[in-house]
Every structure is written in structure tokens, then in C-alpha cells.
PDB file of C-alpha atoms in Angstrom:
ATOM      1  CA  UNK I   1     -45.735 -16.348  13.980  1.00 54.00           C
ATOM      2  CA  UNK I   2     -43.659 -13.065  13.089  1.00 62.00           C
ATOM      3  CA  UNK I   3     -41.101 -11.848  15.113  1.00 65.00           C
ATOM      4  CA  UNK I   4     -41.569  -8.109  15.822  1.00 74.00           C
ATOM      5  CA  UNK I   5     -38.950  -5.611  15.561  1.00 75.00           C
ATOM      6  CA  UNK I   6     -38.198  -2.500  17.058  1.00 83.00           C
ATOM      7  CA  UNK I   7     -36.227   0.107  16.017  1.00 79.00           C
ATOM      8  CA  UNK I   8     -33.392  -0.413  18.984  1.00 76.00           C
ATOM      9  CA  UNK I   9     -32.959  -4.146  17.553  1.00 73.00           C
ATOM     10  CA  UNK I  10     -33.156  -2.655  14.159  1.00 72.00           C
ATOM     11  CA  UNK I  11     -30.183  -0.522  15.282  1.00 71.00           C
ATOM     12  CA  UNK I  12     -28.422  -2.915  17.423  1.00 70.00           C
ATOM     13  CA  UNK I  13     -28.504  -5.681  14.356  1.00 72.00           C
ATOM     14  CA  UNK I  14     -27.103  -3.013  12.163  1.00 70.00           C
ATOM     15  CA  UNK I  15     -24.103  -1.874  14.271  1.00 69.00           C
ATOM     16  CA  UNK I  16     -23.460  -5.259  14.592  1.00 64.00           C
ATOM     17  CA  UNK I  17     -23.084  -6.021  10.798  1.00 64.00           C
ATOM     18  CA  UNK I  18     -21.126  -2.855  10.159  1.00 65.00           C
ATOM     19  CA  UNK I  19     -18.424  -3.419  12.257  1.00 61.00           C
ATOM     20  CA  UNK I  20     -18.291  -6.997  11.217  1.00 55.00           C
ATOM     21  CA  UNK I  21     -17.807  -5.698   7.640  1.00 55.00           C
ATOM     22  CA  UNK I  22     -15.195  -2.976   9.012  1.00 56.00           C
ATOM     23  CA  UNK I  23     -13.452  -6.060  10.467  1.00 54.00           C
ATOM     24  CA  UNK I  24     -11.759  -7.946   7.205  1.00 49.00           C
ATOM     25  CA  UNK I  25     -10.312  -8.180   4.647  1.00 53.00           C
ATOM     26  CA  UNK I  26      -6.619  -7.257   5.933  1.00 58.00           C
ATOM     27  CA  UNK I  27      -3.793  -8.938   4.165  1.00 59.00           C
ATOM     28  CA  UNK I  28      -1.647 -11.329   6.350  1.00 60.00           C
ATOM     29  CA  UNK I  29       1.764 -12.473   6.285  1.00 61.00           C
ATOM     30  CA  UNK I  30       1.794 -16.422   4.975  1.00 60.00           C
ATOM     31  CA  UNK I  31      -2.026 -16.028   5.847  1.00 61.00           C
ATOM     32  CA  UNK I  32      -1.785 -15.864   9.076  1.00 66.00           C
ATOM     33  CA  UNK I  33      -2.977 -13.743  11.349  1.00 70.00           C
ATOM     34  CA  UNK I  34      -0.458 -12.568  14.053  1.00 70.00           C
ATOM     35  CA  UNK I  35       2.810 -12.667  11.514  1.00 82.00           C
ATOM     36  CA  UNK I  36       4.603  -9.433  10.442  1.00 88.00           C
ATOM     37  CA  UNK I  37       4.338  -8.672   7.168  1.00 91.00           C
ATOM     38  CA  UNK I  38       7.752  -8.455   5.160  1.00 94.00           C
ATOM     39  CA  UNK I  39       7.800  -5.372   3.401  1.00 95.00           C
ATOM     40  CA  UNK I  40      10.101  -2.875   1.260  1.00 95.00           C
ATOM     41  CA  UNK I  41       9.997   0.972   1.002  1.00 95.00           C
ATOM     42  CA  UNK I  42      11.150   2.726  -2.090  1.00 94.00           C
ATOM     43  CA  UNK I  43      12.721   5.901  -1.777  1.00 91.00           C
ATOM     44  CA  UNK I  44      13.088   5.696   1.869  1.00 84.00           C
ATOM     45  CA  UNK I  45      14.295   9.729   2.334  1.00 78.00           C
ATOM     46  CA  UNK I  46      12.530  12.490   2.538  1.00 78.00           C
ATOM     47  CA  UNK I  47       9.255  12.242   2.502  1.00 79.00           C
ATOM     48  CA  UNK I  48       9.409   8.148   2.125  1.00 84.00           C
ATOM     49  CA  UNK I  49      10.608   8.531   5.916  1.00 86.00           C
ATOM     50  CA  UNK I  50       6.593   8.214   7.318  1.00 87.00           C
ATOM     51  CA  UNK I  51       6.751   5.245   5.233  1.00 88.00           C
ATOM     52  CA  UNK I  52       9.861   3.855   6.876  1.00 91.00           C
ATOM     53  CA  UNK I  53       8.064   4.642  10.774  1.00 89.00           C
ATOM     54  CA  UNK I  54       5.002   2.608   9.214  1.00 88.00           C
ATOM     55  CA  UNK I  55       7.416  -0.591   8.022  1.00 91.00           C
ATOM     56  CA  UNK I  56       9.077  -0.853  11.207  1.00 91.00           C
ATOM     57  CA  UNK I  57       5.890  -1.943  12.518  1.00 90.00           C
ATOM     58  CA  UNK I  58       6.637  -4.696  10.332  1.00 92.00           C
ATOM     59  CA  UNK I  59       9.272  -6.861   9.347  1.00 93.00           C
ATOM     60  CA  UNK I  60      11.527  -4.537   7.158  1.00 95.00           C
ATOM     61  CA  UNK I  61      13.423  -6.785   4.312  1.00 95.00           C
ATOM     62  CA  UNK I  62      15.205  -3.973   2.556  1.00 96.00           C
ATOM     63  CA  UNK I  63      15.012   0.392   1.843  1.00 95.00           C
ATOM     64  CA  UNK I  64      15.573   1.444  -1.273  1.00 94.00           C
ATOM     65  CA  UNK I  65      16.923   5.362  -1.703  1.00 93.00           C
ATOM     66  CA  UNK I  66      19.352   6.793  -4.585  1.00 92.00           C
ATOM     67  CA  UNK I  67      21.165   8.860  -2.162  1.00 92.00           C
ATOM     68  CA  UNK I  68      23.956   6.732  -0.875  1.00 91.00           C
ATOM     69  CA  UNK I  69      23.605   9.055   2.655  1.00 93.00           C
ATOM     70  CA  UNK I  70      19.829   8.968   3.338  1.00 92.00           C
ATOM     71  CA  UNK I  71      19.914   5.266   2.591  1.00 93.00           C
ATOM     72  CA  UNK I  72      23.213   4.472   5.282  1.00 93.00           C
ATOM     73  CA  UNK I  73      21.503   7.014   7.909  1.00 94.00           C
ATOM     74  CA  UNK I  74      17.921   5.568   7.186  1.00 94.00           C
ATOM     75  CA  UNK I  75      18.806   1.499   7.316  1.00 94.00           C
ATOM     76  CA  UNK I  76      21.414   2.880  10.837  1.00 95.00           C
ATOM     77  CA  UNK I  77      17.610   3.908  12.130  1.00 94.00           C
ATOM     78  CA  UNK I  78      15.671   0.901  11.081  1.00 93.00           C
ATOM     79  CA  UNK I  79      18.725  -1.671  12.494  1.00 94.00           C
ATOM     80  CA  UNK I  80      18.451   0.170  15.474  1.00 94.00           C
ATOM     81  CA  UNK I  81      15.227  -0.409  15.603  1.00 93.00           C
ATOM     82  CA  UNK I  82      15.081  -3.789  15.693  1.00 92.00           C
ATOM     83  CA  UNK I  83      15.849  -4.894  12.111  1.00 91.00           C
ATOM     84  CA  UNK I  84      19.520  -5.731  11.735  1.00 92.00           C
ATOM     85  CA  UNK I  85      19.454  -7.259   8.422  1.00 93.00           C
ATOM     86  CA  UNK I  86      18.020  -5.248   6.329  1.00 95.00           C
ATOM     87  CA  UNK I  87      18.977  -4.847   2.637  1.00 96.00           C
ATOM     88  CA  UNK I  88      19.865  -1.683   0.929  1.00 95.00           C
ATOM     89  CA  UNK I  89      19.531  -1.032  -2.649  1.00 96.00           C
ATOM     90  CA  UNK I  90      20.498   2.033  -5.302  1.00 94.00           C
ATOM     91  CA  UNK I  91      18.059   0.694  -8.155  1.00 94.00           C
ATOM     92  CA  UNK I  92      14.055  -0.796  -6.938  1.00 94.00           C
ATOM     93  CA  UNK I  93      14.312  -2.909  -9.856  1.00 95.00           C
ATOM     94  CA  UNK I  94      17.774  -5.423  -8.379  1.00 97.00           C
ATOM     95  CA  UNK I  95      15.836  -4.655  -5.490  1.00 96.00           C
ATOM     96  CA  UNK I  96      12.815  -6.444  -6.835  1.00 96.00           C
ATOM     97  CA  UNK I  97      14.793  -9.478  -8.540  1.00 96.00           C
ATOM     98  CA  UNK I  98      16.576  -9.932  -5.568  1.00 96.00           C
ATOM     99  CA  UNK I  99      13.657  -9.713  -3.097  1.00 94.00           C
ATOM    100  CA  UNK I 100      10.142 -10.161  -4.674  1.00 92.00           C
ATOM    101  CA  UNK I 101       9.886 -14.053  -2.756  1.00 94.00           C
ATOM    102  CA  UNK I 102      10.574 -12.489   0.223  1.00 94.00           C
ATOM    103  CA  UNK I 103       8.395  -9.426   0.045  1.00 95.00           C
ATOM    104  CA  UNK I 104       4.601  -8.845   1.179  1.00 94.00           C
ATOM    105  CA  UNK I 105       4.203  -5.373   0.992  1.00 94.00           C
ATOM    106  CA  UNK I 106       6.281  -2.504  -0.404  1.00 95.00           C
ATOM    107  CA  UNK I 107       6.076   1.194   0.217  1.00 95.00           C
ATOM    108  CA  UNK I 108       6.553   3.380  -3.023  1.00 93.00           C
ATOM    109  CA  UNK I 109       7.358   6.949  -1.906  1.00 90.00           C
ATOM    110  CA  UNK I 110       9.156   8.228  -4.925  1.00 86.00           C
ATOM    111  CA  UNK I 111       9.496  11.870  -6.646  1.00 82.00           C
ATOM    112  CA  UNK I 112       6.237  12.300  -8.358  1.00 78.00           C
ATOM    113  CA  UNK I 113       7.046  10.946 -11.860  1.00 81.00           C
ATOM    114  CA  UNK I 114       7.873   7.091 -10.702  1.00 82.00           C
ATOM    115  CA  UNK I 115       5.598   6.540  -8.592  1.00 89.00           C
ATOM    116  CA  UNK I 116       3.508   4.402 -11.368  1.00 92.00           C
ATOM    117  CA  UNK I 117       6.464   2.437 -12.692  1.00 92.00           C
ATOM    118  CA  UNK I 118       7.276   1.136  -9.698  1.00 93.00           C
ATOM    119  CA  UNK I 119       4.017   0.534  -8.401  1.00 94.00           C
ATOM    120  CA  UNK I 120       3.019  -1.677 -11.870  1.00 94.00           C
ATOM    121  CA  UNK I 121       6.062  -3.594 -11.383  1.00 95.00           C
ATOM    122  CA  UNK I 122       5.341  -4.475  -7.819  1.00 95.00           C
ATOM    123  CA  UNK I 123       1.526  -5.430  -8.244  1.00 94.00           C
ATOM    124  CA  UNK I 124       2.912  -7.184 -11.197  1.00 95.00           C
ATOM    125  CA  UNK I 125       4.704  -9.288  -9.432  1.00 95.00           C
ATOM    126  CA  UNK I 126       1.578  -9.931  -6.960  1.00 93.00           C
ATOM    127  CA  UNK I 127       2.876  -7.483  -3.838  1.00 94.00           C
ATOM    128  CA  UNK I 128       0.689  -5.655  -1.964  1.00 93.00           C
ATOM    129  CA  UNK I 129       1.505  -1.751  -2.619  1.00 94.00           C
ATOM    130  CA  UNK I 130       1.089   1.403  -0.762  1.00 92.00           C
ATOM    131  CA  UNK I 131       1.957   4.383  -3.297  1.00 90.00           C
ATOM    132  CA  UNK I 132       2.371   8.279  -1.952  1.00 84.00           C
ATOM    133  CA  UNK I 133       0.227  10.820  -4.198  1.00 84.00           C
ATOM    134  CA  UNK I 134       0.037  11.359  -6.929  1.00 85.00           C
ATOM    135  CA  UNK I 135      -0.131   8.105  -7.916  1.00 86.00           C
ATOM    136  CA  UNK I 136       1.042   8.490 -11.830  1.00 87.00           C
ATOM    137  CA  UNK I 137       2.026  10.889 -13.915  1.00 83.00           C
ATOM    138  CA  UNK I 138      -0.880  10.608 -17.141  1.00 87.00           C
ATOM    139  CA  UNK I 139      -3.426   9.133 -18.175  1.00 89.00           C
ATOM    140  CA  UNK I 140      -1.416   6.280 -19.735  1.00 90.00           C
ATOM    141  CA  UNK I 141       0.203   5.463 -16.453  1.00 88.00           C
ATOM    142  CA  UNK I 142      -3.444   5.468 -14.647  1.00 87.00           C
ATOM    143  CA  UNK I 143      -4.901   3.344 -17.543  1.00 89.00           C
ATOM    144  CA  UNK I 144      -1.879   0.747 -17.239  1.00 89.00           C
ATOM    145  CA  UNK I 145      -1.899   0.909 -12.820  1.00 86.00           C
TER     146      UNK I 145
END
């Protein structure tokens, strides 16, 4: 015998399945649901500063910033917010050979122009990346992200 259906089941069932499918996948720390995830931020002045409120949220493993200034007064923040060893690097790339087992996630918030090169050497090395806009610089960069 067939079940009828009305349109408020009909509804009901389909709420239902939507927020199930808003619901996963996330990305977890060690797969695990409940860890922090360890993550990185690159260029962690200026505007990279959202990006350091969002990793705090986090476990924060190191910041990343050329100027020797933002970078002391940025990882002064982030220790006094509850992450006292955190690493601080001039260069992304020591950063990255240094790092990359420890790392989940890394923030890219670069100038403009390297925001692709050091996004394709993060996902290349399997870490989950958030990159500010734009996200590269030409076609070639798009084609090779």
C-alpha cells in the first residue's frame, strides 16, 4: 500500500536533508572532532590581522610577516592570548620546512602578487589553505592553483 504524502512532510523531509548536508564536511585536527586545528598565517600585518583574530580560535603554531615590528607586536598579541609558543618567521618558505608536520591550516594574507605562490606551496604540501583576494596574479598562476 502507498504511503501518502503531503506537502508539510514533503517540506519537513526536505529541511531535514538540507541541513544534514549543511552539516559536514569540516576538516578536523588529527580527525577528530573537538581538537584545535594547528594553523599558520602568512603575512600576519595589515590586513593579515582578521586572519590572525580567526587563528587564535585555533591553535596558532607560528605568524609569518616581513616586517620585523608587525611580526614582534603581532606574536606579543597572539602569546597574550593564550599561545605562548608561537614561532615567528621572515621567509613562509623556512617557515614551511620547518613547520609543514605540524601545520593543519595556514592563512595566506599576502600583498596581492604572492598570494598564489604561497598558496601552491601549501596545498602542495597537503595543508588546508585560506587565501585573501585576489587569489593570483594571471592566468598562469590560476591554471597552476
Amino acid at each position: 500500500m502507498a504511503v501518502k504524502s503531503t506537502r508539510r512532510s514533503f517540506l519537513k523531509r526536505s529541511a531535514l536533508l538540507a541541513g544534514a548536508a549543511a552539516c559536514g564536511p569540516y576538516v578536523y585536527a588529527d580527525g577528530a572532532p573537538g581538537t584545535k586545528l594547528r594553523t599558520a598565517v602568512i603575512g600576519s600585518g595589515g590586513q593579515g590581522a582578521a586572519s590572525v583574530n580567526e587563528a587564535v580560535g585555533e591553535k596558532v603554531v607560528a605568524l609569518v610577516d616581513v616586517d620585523d615590528n608587525r611580526l614582534a607586536e603581532t606574536a606579543k598579541n597572539v602569546a597574550a592570548k593564550g599561545h605562548p609558543d608561537v614561532k615567528t618567521y621572515f621567509d613562509y618558505r623556512k617557515m614551511l620546512d620547518e613547520c609543514h608536520k605540524e601545520l593543519d591550516a595556514v592563512f595566506i594574507a599576502t600583498p596581492d602578487q604572492h598570494h598564489a605562490p604561497a598558496a601552491i606551496r601549501c596545498i602542495d604540501l597537503g595543508k588546508h589553505v585560506y587565501v585573501e583576494k585576489p587569489m593570483a596574479y594571471c592566468l598562469y598562476e590560476v591554471r597552476k592553483l
